[in-house]
GROMACS .gro file of C-alpha atoms in nm:
model
  417
    1LYS     CA    1  12.480  10.465   5.634
    2ALA     CA    2  12.700  10.556   5.298
    3PRO     CA    3  12.857  10.887   5.300
    4THR     CA    4  12.682  11.015   5.001
    5GLY     CA    5  12.552  11.365   4.901
    6PHE     CA    6  12.788  11.675   5.032
    7THR     CA    7  12.946  11.913   4.871
    8PHE     CA    8  13.240  12.116   5.003
    9GLY     CA    9  13.347  12.502   4.950
   10LEU     CA   10  13.613  12.689   4.828
   11TYR     CA   11  13.600  13.070   4.885
   12ASP     CA   12  13.796  13.441   4.859
   13GLU     CA   13  13.928  13.617   5.137
   14GLU     CA   14  13.648  13.788   5.055
   15GLY     CA   15  13.474  13.507   5.198
   16GLU     CA   16  13.295  13.483   4.853
   17LEU     CA   17  13.290  13.073   4.724
   18ILE     CA   18  13.507  13.081   4.382
   19ALA     CA   19  13.414  12.683   4.367
   20ASP     CA   20  13.274  12.389   4.494
   21THR     CA   21  13.290  12.025   4.512
   22VAL     CA   22  13.014  11.774   4.358
   23GLU     CA   23  12.800  11.588   4.615
   24THR     CA   24  12.997  11.292   4.711
   25GLY     CA   25  12.980  10.929   4.550
   26ALA     CA   26  12.951  10.603   4.822
   27SER     CA   27  13.345  10.688   4.880
   28GLY     CA   28  13.260  11.025   5.074
   29GLU     CA   29  13.557  11.129   4.879
   30ALA     CA   30  13.496  11.514   4.646
   31SER     CA   31  13.766  11.743   4.500
   32ILE     CA   32  13.845  12.140   4.352
   33ARG     CA   33  14.017  12.185   4.088
   34ARG     CA   34  14.172  12.539   4.009
   35VAL     CA   35  14.384  12.637   3.735
   36TYR     CA   36  14.659  12.859   3.725
   37THR     CA   37  14.786  13.075   3.478
   38LYS     CA   38  15.121  13.244   3.367
   39ASP     CA   39  14.996  13.555   3.447
   40ASP     CA   40  14.946  13.405   3.799
   41ALA     CA   41  15.312  13.333   3.861
   42GLY     CA   42  15.506  13.505   4.157
   43SER     CA   43  15.131  13.555   4.330
   44LYS     CA   44  14.994  13.398   4.676
   45PHE     CA   45  14.695  13.320   4.729
   46ILE     CA   46  14.458  13.226   5.072
   47TYR     CA   47  14.128  13.042   5.076
   48THR     CA   48  13.881  12.855   5.260
   49LEU     CA   49  13.784  12.561   5.286
   50LYS     CA   50  13.502  12.423   5.462
   51GLU     CA   51  13.138  12.225   5.385
   52ILE     CA   52  12.848  12.377   5.237
   53ALA     CA   53  12.615  12.215   5.516
   54GLY     CA   54  12.236  12.077   5.312
   55THR     CA   55  11.925  12.021   5.475
   56ALA     CA   56  11.893  11.593   5.470
   57ALA     CA   57  11.740  11.483   5.738
   58GLY     CA   58  11.928  11.296   5.959
   59TYR     CA   59  12.262  11.434   5.955
   60THR     CA   60  12.531  11.651   6.107
   61TYR     CA   61  12.694  11.870   5.979
   62ASP     CA   62  13.084  11.902   6.003
   63ASP     CA   63  13.088  12.271   6.117
   64LYS     CA   64  13.568  12.273   6.023
   65GLU     CA   65  13.695  12.540   5.840
   66TYR     CA   66  14.061  12.493   5.641
   67LYS     CA   67  14.233  12.785   5.612
   68LEU     CA   68  14.506  12.784   5.288
   69GLU     CA   69  14.737  12.962   5.113
   70VAL     CA   70  14.892  12.927   4.750
   71SER     CA   71  15.192  13.000   4.640
   72VAL     CA   72  15.196  12.997   4.255
   73VAL     CA   73  15.604  12.967   4.083
   74ASP     CA   74  15.691  13.052   3.777
   75ASN     CA   75  16.003  12.742   3.693
   76GLY     CA   76  16.184  12.969   3.437
   77ASP     CA   77  16.129  12.667   3.204
   78GLY     CA   78  15.815  12.786   3.058
   79THR     CA   79  15.635  12.579   3.319
   80ILE     CA   80  15.473  12.715   3.620
   81SER     CA   81  15.431  12.543   3.955
   82ALA     CA   82  15.067  12.564   4.242
   83TYR     CA   83  15.249  12.456   4.601
   84VAL     CA   84  14.893  12.431   4.848
   85TYR     CA   85  14.935  12.398   5.247
   86ASP     CA   86  14.823  12.524   5.550
   87TYR     CA   87  14.816  12.947   5.569
   88ASP     CA   88  15.077  13.061   5.878
   89PRO     CA   89  15.081  13.485   5.835
   90ASP     CA   90  15.417  13.440   5.942
   91GLN     CA   91  15.581  13.153   5.721
   92GLU     CA   92  15.733  13.334   5.387
   93ASP     CA   93  15.832  12.996   5.209
   94ILE     CA   94  15.645  12.761   5.106
   95PRO     CA   95  15.742  12.451   5.321
   96ALA     CA   96  15.926  12.167   5.256
   97GLY     CA   97  15.744  11.889   5.167
   98ALA     CA   98  15.413  12.083   5.033
   99ASP     CA   99  15.310  12.024   4.632
  100ASP     CA  100  14.983  12.050   4.428
  101LYS     CA  101  14.771  11.861   4.678
  102TYR     CA  102  14.631  11.881   5.015
  103ASP     CA  103  14.404  11.678   5.189
  104ALA     CA  104  14.144  11.756   5.410
  105SER     CA  105  13.901  11.571   5.607
  106PHE     CA  106  13.531  11.643   5.726
  107GLU     CA  107  13.349  11.406   5.950
  108ASN     CA  108  12.977  11.374   5.952
  109LYS     CA  109  12.760  11.224   6.128
  110TYR     CA  110  12.420  11.066   6.067
  111ASP     CA  111  12.115  11.066   6.362
  112PRO     CA  112  11.762  11.019   6.247
  113GLU     CA  113  11.475  11.127   6.356
  114ASP     CA  114  11.347  10.903   6.637
  115ALA     CA  115  11.056  10.628   6.631
  116ASN     CA  116  10.795  10.730   6.891
  117VAL     CA  117  10.533  10.459   6.941
  118THR     CA  118  10.266  10.522   7.227
  119LEU     CA  119  10.069  10.151   7.290
  120GLU     CA  120   9.726  10.227   7.416
  121GLY     CA  121   9.543  10.039   7.662
  122ASP     CA  122   9.236  10.027   7.860
  123LYS     CA  123   9.050   9.868   8.170
  124ASP     CA  124   8.750   9.822   8.254
  125LEU     CA  125   8.597   9.745   8.558
  126THR     CA  126   8.268   9.557   8.663
  127GLY     CA  127   8.162   9.553   8.994
  128ARG     CA  128   8.218   9.880   9.116
  129ASP     CA  129   8.405  10.241   9.027
  130MET     CA  130   8.759  10.237   8.942
  131LYS     CA  131   9.088  10.466   9.112
  132THR     CA  132   9.320  10.650   8.931
  133GLY     CA  133   9.602  10.460   8.934
  134GLU     CA  134   9.506  10.114   9.116
  135PHE     CA  135   9.628   9.891   8.868
  136SER     CA  136   9.959   9.824   8.692
  137PHE     CA  137  10.047   9.720   8.414
  138ASP     CA  138  10.389   9.579   8.278
  139LEU     CA  139  10.517   9.537   7.900
  140TYR     CA  140  10.836   9.283   7.849
  141GLU     CA  141  11.069   9.313   7.555
  142THR     CA  142  11.127   8.944   7.437
  143ASP     CA  143  11.276   8.786   7.121
  144GLY     CA  144  11.063   8.621   6.842
  145THR     CA  145  10.920   8.357   7.083
  146TYR     CA  146  10.739   8.646   7.323
  147ASP     CA  147  10.862   8.395   7.645
  148THR     CA  148  10.925   8.633   7.907
  149LYS     CA  149  11.086   8.370   8.144
  150ASP     CA  150  11.368   8.603   8.358
  151LYS     CA  151  11.208   8.905   8.238
  152LYS     CA  152  11.206   9.193   8.416
  153PRO     CA  153  10.946   9.428   8.257
  154VAL     CA  154  11.082   9.728   8.051
  155GLN     CA  155  10.819   9.978   8.134
  156THR     CA  156  10.522   9.918   8.432
  157VAL     CA  157  10.252  10.169   8.387
  158SER     CA  158   9.915  10.243   8.541
  159ASN     CA  159   9.532  10.374   8.463
  160LYS     CA  160   9.596  10.773   8.432
  161ASP     CA  161   9.290  10.821   8.509
  162THR     CA  162   8.886  10.642   8.597
  163GLU     CA  163   8.805  10.502   8.274
  164GLY     CA  164   9.077  10.265   8.265
  165ALA     CA  165   9.334  10.413   8.005
  166PHE     CA  166   9.674  10.391   8.040
  167SER     CA  167   9.986  10.331   7.747
  168PHE     CA  168  10.319  10.252   7.738
  169GLY     CA  169  10.607  10.526   7.522
  170LEU     CA  170  10.786  10.416   7.338
  171SER     CA  171  11.136  10.525   7.150
  172TYR     CA  172  11.346  10.407   6.867
  173SER     CA  173  11.660  10.545   6.741
  174LYS     CA  174  11.804  10.314   6.481
  175VAL     CA  175  11.607  10.033   6.242
  176GLY     CA  176  11.540   9.663   6.346
  177THR     CA  177  11.206   9.454   6.429
  178TYR     CA  178  11.101   9.531   6.832
  179TYR     CA  179  10.909   9.186   7.034
  180TYR     CA  180  10.681   9.292   7.398
  181VAL     CA  181  10.440   9.094   7.598
  182ALA     CA  182  10.217   9.315   7.718
  183ARG     CA  183  10.000   9.190   8.054
  184GLU     CA  184   9.835   9.266   8.375
  185ASN     CA  185  10.030   9.300   8.608
  186ALA     CA  186   9.878   9.165   8.907
  187SER     CA  187  10.163   9.113   9.173
  188LYS     CA  188  10.002   9.319   9.443
  189PRO     CA  189   9.685   9.223   9.432
  190LEU     CA  190   9.395   9.405   9.581
  191ASP     CA  191   9.078   9.241   9.787
  192GLY     CA  192   8.822   9.155   9.577
  193ILE     CA  193   8.871   9.179   9.262
  194SER     CA  194   8.933   8.932   9.028
  195TYR     CA  195   9.263   8.891   8.687
  196ASP     CA  196   9.296   8.899   8.325
  197THR     CA  197   9.518   8.718   8.289
  198SER     CA  198   9.558   8.727   7.920
  199GLU     CA  199   9.831   8.858   7.734
  200TYR     CA  200   9.929   9.058   7.398
  201HIS     CA  201  10.226   9.009   7.189
  202VAL     CA  202  10.397   9.351   6.985
  203LYS     CA  203  10.574   9.384   6.702
  204VAL     CA  204  10.740   9.678   6.586
  205ILE     CA  205  10.901   9.743   6.286
  206VAL     CA  206  11.115  10.055   6.266
  207THR     CA  207  11.267  10.117   5.928
  208ASP     CA  208  11.460  10.464   5.794
  209GLU     CA  209  11.296  10.753   5.562
  210ASP     CA  210  11.527  10.958   5.447
  211GLY     CA  211  11.614  11.014   5.770
  212VAL     CA  212  11.335  10.937   5.995
  213LEU     CA  213  11.261  10.649   6.105
  214LYS     CA  214  10.874  10.558   6.087
  215ALA     CA  215  10.749  10.311   6.306
  216LYS     CA  216  10.489  10.006   6.223
  217THR     CA  217  10.316   9.829   6.526
  218SER     CA  218  10.095   9.550   6.514
  219ILE     CA  219   9.939   9.362   6.774
  220LEU     CA  220   9.781   8.997   6.850
  221ASP     CA  221   9.641   8.809   7.103
  222THR     CA  222   9.773   8.462   7.243
  223SER     CA  223   9.573   8.284   6.951
  224GLY     CA  224   9.735   8.501   6.677
  225LYS     CA  225   9.475   8.732   6.566
  226GLU     CA  226   9.490   9.093   6.580
  227ALA     CA  227   9.371   9.255   6.865
  228GLU     CA  228   9.418   9.603   7.090
  229ILE     CA  229   9.548   9.578   7.424
  230ALA     CA  230   9.248   9.536   7.676
  231PHE     CA  231   9.215   9.388   8.038
  232LYS     CA  232   8.875   9.284   8.200
  233ASN     CA  233   8.807   9.283   8.568
  234SER     CA  234   8.554   9.217   8.816
  235TYR     CA  235   8.540   9.324   9.146
  236SER     CA  236   8.351   9.117   9.411
  237PRO     CA  237   8.323   9.156   9.811
  238GLU     CA  238   8.366   8.918  10.050
  239PRO     CA  239   7.985   8.796  10.137
  240ALA     CA  240   7.915   8.964  10.534
  241SER     CA  241   7.781   8.750  10.790
  242LEU     CA  242   7.555   8.852  11.060
  243SER     CA  243   7.411   8.656  11.394
  244LEU     CA  244   7.162   8.828  11.636
  245THR     CA  245   7.159   8.755  12.009
  246GLY     CA  246   7.000   8.830  12.290
  247THR     CA  247   6.920   8.794  12.658
  248LYS     CA  248   6.686   8.619  12.842
  249ILE     CA  249   6.611   8.724  13.238
  250LEU     CA  250   6.371   8.552  13.458
  251GLU     CA  251   6.259   8.680  13.725
  252GLY     CA  252   6.156   8.484  14.094
  253LYS     CA  253   6.354   8.141  13.968
  254LYS     CA  254   6.634   7.998  13.877
  255LEU     CA  255   6.680   8.037  13.489
  256GLU     CA  256   6.753   7.661  13.316
  257GLY     CA  257   6.888   7.610  13.008
  258GLY     CA  258   6.674   7.594  12.730
  259MET     CA  259   6.358   7.691  12.876
  260PHE     CA  260   6.241   7.941  12.647
  261SER     CA  261   6.203   7.947  12.233
  262PHE     CA  262   6.270   8.250  12.016
  263GLY     CA  263   6.197   8.261  11.665
  264LEU     CA  264   6.378   8.492  11.387
  265TYR     CA  265   6.094   8.616  11.111
  266SER     CA  266   6.232   8.828  10.793
  267SER     CA  267   6.028   9.077  10.738
  268ASP     CA  268   5.978   9.421  10.556
  269SER     CA  269   6.009   9.810  10.534
  270SER     CA  270   5.731   9.842  10.780
  271PHE     CA  271   5.716   9.559  10.967
  272SER     CA  272   5.439   9.425  10.797
  273LYS     CA  273   5.459   9.073  10.725
  274GLU     CA  274   5.718   8.752  10.864
  275GLU     CA  275   5.908   8.484  10.702
  276ALA     CA  276   6.009   8.250  11.001
  277LEU     CA  277   6.348   8.191  10.938
  278GLY     CA  278   6.511   7.943  11.245
  279ASN     CA  279   6.444   7.958  11.635
  280THR     CA  280   6.608   7.898  11.913
  281THR     CA  281   6.649   7.919  12.310
  282ASN     CA  282   6.830   8.069  12.568
  283THR     CA  283   7.149   7.882  12.709
  284ALA     CA  284   7.133   7.864  13.125
  285GLY     CA  285   7.326   8.250  13.128
  286GLY     CA  286   7.065   8.339  12.964
  287ALA     CA  287   7.193   8.391  12.612
  288PHE     CA  288   7.012   8.277  12.278
  289ALA     CA  289   7.190   8.333  11.932
  290PHE     CA  290   6.975   8.254  11.554
  291ASN     CA  291   7.220   8.151  11.282
  292ALA     CA  292   7.394   8.356  11.162
  293ALA     CA  293   7.280   8.535  10.817
  294SER     CA  294   7.516   8.576  10.481
  295TYR     CA  295   7.484   8.865  10.287
  296THR     CA  296   7.649   8.877   9.969
  297LYS     CA  297   7.535   9.249   9.793
  298GLU     CA  298   7.497   9.554   9.938
  299GLY     CA  299   7.143   9.659  10.116
  300ARG     CA  300   6.845   9.678  10.351
  301TYR     CA  301   6.762   9.357  10.575
  302TYR     CA  302   6.478   9.386  10.798
  303TYR     CA  303   6.411   9.152  11.082
  304ILE     CA  304   6.174   9.096  11.350
  305VAL     CA  305   6.239   8.915  11.704
  306LYS     CA  306   5.991   8.733  11.961
  307GLU     CA  307   5.989   8.546  12.234
  308LEU     CA  308   5.754   8.267  12.137
  309SER     CA  309   5.540   8.146  12.403
  310ASP     CA  310   5.290   7.876  12.240
  311LYS     CA  311   5.332   7.629  12.546
  312PRO     CA  312   5.329   7.849  12.794
  313LEU     CA  313   5.586   7.758  13.118
  314ASP     CA  314   5.327   7.778  13.449
  315GLY     CA  315   5.381   8.039  13.702
  316ILE     CA  316   5.580   8.276  13.436
  317THR     CA  317   5.455   8.651  13.287
  318TYR     CA  318   5.600   8.652  12.942
  319ASP     CA  319   5.746   8.942  12.839
  320LYS     CA  320   5.558   9.033  12.484
  321THR     CA  321   5.776   9.278  12.368
  322VAL     CA  322   5.887   9.226  11.955
  323PHE     CA  323   6.215   9.381  11.845
  324HIS     CA  324   6.277   9.531  11.498
  325VAL     CA  325   6.583   9.500  11.312
  326THR     CA  326   6.720   9.662  11.004
  327VAL     CA  327   7.121   9.515  10.931
  328THR     CA  328   7.210   9.740  10.656
  329VAL     CA  329   7.487   9.581  10.422
  330THR     CA  330   7.747   9.843  10.302
  331ASP     CA  331   8.050   9.811  10.036
  332ASP     CA  332   8.404   9.890  10.223
  333LYS     CA  333   8.567   9.904   9.851
  334GLU     CA  334   8.853   9.699   9.983
  335GLY     CA  335   8.694   9.438   9.945
  336ARG     CA  336   8.470   9.328  10.177
  337LEU     CA  337   8.068   9.408  10.295
  338VAL     CA  338   8.026   9.547  10.681
  339THR     CA  339   7.720   9.552  10.841
  340SER     CA  340   7.546   9.768  11.087
  341SER     CA  341   7.216   9.692  11.291
  342ASP     CA  342   6.963   9.931  11.434
  343ILE     CA  343   6.715   9.762  11.703
  344SER     CA  344   6.325   9.899  11.768
  345ALA     CA  345   6.148   9.769  12.077
  346VAL     CA  346   5.799   9.797  12.042
  347GLY     CA  347   5.564   9.693  12.300
  348ASP     CA  348   5.300  10.011  12.486
  349THR     CA  349   5.511  10.224  12.189
  350GLU     CA  350   5.806  10.125  12.021
  351LYS     CA  351   6.128  10.302  12.091
  352SER     CA  352   6.475  10.272  12.029
  353ALA     CA  353   6.736   9.938  12.140
  354ASP     CA  354   7.048   9.918  12.175
  355ARG     CA  355   7.049   9.522  12.246
  356ILE     CA  356   6.765   9.226  12.251
  357SER     CA  357   6.609   9.153  12.571
  358PHE     CA  358   6.371   8.948  12.742
  359THR     CA  359   6.241   8.982  13.074
  360ASN     CA  360   5.994   8.727  13.179
  361THR     CA  361   5.818   8.633  13.604
  362TYR     CA  362   5.770   8.398  13.711
  363LYS     CA  363   5.518   8.378  14.053
  364GLY     CA  364   5.426   8.033  14.268
  365SER     CA  365   5.721   7.898  14.555
  366GLU     CA  366   6.012   7.788  14.461
  367PRO     CA  367   6.122   7.441  14.505
  368ALA     CA  368   6.358   7.336  14.812
  369ASP     CA  369   6.745   7.363  14.636
  370PRO     CA  370   6.888   7.038  14.791
  371ASP     CA  371   7.220   7.215  14.698
  372LYS     CA  372   7.165   7.525  14.869
  373ASP     CA  373   7.010   7.328  15.236
  374LYS     CA  374   7.318   7.092  15.175
  375ASP     CA  375   7.552   7.468  15.179
  376LYS     CA  376   7.403   7.606  15.501
  377LYS     CA  377   7.458   7.300  15.685
  378ASP     CA  378   7.789   7.217  15.597
  379LYS     CA  379   7.824   7.642  15.667
  380SER     CA  380   7.668   7.550  16.111
  381VAL     CA  381   7.901   7.221  16.144
  382LYS     CA  382   8.253   7.452  16.133
  383THR     CA  383   8.123   7.699  16.391
  384GLY     CA  384   8.215   7.413  16.665
  385ASP     CA  385   8.204   7.125  16.810
  386SER     CA  386   7.901   6.959  16.698
  387SER     CA  387   7.785   6.729  16.985
  388LYS     CA  388   7.835   7.006  17.286
  389LEU     CA  389   7.564   7.244  17.032
  390ILE     CA  390   7.354   6.933  17.016
  391GLY     CA  391   7.320   6.966  17.427
  392TRP     CA  392   7.300   7.306  17.412
  393VAL     CA  393   6.981   7.308  17.170
  394ILE     CA  394   6.824   7.016  17.364
  395MET     CA  395   6.885   7.180  17.745
  396LEU     CA  396   6.748   7.502  17.591
  397LEU     CA  397   6.427   7.363  17.414
  398LEU     CA  398   6.340   7.154  17.741
  399SER     CA  399   6.397   7.456  17.909
  400ALA     CA  400   6.154   7.591  17.685
  401GLU     CA  401   5.925   7.354  17.762
  402GLY     CA  402   5.885   7.386  18.132
  403LEU     CA  403   5.849   7.742  18.135
  404MET     CA  404   5.567   7.691  17.888
  405VAL     CA  405   5.420   7.401  18.175
  406LEU     CA  406   5.471   7.737  18.454
  407LEU     CA  407   5.301   7.952  18.214
  408ILE     CA  408   5.018   7.755  18.197
  409GLY     CA  409   4.949   7.669  18.592
  410ARG     CA  410   4.975   8.018  18.641
  411ARG     CA  411   4.729   8.123  18.467
  412SER     CA  412   4.534   7.811  18.578
  413ALA     CA  413   4.579   7.894  18.950
  414GLY     CA  414   4.523   8.266  18.862
  415ARG     CA  415   4.153   8.177  18.748
  416ARG     CA  416   4.052   7.932  19.033
  417ILE     CA  417   4.117   8.281  19.283
   0.00000   0.00000   0.00000
């Protein structure tokens, strides 16, 4: 900036201003001219030359001072001369090279007041409450093409409250035109969040107005329309799934896979209605499970589970217990729905249960198990020599028959007596 508008003053030994300059022009030069008469011949004058601080905005004034001495000499030819030089209290003679001119230099700095800009933004989140500081936003400095390739953000900020407000702070110390791109930072995505890929083009024009920098800001979306910086996100947790399972116990008979059936019904909070959802059967080990249900929102869901006995098996007494199941689905706010369940068994009374279980009983003769008899036979063979064993068995049988005959004969003889 051209060094114009500065003035300088000449002060006497008492500190009184005795002369000053006109304001400097574009060259930055100014001068003070003093006139001496014959009456001043043989005299010395001591002055202080310094800058007179102004009030122009943006300028720093030089506080340097020059202590000068002026000697007025009678040349003896009807003329006088004035010599000006640096003052030295120990100096009596006029220093060599002194003349009637003295060059003083002052250095000023122009540092206009910075322009400050705050770019306000807003984050909107649907689906759950927002947490302070959980979302981040980047500001890239670019050229007029708004290309951010291979660039790193000059600022990254986060939402400063639960309402989603955020802001970038910019400061400018010189005039110019500046270009930026603002976008949301999704480099570390939160579970369940859908991010906004919008970006905004920001142009800041900085001008100097009498020592104060002024900034004018414009914000456009990628279509070129004026816009406000705003990002809209949504939260949708991952669905939860749950399969209701149970156990079948059969007493008095061996349990077979698919032997018994079980029904699952949707109900209400009072368990007063039944809407069939599906059936299943037991495995040979007694376990059974219904198809998994999927949950996409929070809430309570009510079910009834009972054993089906519309086609009863002979000899089977069926368990008439009905189970009421309440499944509670909650959002952990970290991107997932989670489930918990409460079970109650309803028979003669209703009581809490830790699992679904039905116990049936069988009354009747159990068919011979050929595999079981085979196992016993195999075990008997392993006790010794089979041929010897058979011989002893035969002898024992014969002995038993002989004994029986003997006993009968004795009884008959007794009667005859």
